[in-house]
mmCIF file of C-alpha atoms in Angstrom:
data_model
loop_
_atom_site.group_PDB
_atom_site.id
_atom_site.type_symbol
_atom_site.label_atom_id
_atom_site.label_comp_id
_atom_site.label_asym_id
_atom_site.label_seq_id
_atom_site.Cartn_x
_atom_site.Cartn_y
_atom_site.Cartn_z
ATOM 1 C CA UNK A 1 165.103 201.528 203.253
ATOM 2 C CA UNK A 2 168.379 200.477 201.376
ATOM 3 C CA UNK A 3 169.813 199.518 204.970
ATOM 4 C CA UNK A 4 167.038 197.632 205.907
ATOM 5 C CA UNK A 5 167.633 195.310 202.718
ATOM 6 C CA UNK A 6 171.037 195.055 203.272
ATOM 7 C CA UNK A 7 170.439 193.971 207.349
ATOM 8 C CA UNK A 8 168.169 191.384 205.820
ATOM 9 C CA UNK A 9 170.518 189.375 203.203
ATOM 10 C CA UNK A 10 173.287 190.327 205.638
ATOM 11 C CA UNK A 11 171.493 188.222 208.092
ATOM 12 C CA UNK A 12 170.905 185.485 205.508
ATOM 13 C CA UNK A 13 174.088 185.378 204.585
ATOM 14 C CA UNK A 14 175.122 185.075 208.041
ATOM 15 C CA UNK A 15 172.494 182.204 207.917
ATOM 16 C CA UNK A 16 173.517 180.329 205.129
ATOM 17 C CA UNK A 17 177.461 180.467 205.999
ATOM 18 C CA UNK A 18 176.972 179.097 209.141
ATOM 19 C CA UNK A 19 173.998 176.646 208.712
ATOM 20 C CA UNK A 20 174.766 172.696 210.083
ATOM 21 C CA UNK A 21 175.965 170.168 208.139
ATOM 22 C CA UNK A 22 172.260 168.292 208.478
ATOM 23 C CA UNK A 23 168.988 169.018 209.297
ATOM 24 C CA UNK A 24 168.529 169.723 212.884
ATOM 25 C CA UNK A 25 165.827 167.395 214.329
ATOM 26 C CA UNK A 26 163.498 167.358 217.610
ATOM 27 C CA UNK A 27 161.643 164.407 219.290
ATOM 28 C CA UNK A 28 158.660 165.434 216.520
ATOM 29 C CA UNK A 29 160.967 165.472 212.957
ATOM 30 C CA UNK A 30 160.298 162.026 212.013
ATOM 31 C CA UNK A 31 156.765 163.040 211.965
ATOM 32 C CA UNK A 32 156.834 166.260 209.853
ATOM 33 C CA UNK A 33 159.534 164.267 207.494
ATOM 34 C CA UNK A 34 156.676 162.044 207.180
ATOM 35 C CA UNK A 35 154.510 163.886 206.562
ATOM 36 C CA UNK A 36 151.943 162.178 209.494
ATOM 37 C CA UNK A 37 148.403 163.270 209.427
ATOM 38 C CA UNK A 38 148.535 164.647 212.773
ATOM 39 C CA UNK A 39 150.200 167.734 212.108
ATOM 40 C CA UNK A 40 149.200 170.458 209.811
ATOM 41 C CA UNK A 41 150.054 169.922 205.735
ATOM 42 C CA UNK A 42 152.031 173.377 205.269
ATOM 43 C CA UNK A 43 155.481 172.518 206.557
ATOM 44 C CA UNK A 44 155.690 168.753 205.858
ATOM 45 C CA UNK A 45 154.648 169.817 202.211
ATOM 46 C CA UNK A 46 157.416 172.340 202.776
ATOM 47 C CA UNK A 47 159.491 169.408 203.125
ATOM 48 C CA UNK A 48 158.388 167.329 200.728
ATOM 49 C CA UNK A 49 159.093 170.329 197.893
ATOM 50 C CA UNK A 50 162.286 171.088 198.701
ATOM 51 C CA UNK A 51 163.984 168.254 200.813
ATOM 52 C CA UNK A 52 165.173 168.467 204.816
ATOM 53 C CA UNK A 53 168.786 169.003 203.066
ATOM 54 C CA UNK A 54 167.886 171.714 200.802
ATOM 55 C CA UNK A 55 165.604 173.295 203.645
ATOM 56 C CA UNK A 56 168.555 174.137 205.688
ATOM 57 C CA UNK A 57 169.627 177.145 202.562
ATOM 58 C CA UNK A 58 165.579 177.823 201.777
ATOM 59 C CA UNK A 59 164.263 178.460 205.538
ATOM 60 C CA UNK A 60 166.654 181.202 206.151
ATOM 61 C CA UNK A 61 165.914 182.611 202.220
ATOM 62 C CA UNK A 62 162.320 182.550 203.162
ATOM 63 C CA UNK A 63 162.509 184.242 206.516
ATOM 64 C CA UNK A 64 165.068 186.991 205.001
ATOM 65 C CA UNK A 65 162.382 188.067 202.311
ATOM 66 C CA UNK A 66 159.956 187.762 205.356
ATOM 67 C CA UNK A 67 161.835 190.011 207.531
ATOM 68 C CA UNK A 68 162.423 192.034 204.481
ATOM 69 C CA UNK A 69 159.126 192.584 203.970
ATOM 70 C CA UNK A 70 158.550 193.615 207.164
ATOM 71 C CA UNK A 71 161.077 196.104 207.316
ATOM 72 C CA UNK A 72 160.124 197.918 204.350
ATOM 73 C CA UNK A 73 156.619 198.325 205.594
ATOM 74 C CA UNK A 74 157.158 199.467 208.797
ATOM 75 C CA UNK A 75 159.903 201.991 206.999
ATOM 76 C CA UNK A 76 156.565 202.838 204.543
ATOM 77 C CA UNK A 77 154.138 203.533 207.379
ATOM 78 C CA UNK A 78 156.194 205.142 209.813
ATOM 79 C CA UNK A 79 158.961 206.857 207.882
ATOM 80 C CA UNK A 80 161.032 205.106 210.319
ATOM 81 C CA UNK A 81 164.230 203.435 209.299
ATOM 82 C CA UNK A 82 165.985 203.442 212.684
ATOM 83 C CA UNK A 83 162.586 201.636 214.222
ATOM 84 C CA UNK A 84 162.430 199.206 211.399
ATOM 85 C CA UNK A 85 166.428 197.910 212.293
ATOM 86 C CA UNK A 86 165.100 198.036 215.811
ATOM 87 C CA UNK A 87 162.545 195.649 214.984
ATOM 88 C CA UNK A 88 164.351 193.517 213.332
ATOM 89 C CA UNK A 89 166.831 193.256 215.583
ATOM 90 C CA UNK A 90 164.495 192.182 218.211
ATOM 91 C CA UNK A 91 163.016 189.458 215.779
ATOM 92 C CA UNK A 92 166.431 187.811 214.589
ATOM 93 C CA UNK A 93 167.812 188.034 218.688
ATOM 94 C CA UNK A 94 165.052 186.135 220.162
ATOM 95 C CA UNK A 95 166.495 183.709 222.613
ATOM 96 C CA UNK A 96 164.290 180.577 221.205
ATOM 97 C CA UNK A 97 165.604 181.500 217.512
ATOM 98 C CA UNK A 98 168.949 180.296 218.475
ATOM 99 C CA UNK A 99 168.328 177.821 220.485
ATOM 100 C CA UNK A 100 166.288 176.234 218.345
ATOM 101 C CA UNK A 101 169.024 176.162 215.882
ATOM 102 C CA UNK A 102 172.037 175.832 217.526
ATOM 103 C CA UNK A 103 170.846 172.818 220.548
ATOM 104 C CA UNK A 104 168.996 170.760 218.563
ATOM 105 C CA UNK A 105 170.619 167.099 217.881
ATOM 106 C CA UNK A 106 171.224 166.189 214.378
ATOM 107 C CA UNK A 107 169.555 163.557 212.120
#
């Protein structure tokens, strides 16, 4: 389980080190910065709390302990360490992942 923790804050790590210098944005940010009643409350509260600055370091924190979590309970129900790296592998290579972070045009 210990290497499943360590992947995880590896991978934020990785994260944090080589997050842009701004938010990224899509055609849709100004919306969610504003918090417009069209879209759903959780992540433009999100932003409100912690800032589209200090959301660049937070959203990788957050998915980390998600991913974390993860790990450790498919290593608790399956006895499986090799198939919980596996699986979050798969999760942090998805093709949208990156390029959702690394094409997007900044603020």
């Amino acid at each position: 389980m210990a290497i499943v923790l360590a992947l995880c804050a590896a991978y934020v790590a990785f994260c944090i080190g080589t997050h842009p210098t701004g938010p990224l944005t899509t055609p849709d940010s100004i919306n969610y910065l504003q918090a417009s009643p069209i879209y759903p409350i959780g992540y433009p509260l999100f932003l409100k709390v912690f800032s589209a600055d200090a959301a660049i370091i937070v959203q990788p924190i957050v998915f980390g302990a998600a991913l974390a979590l993860l790990g450790t309970q498919i290593v608790r129900h399956t006895r499986s360490t090799w198939l919980a790296v596996v699986t979050l592998g798969a999760i942090v290579a998805l093709p949208d992942r990156k390029s959702t972070r690394l094409n997007s045009s900044h603020i």
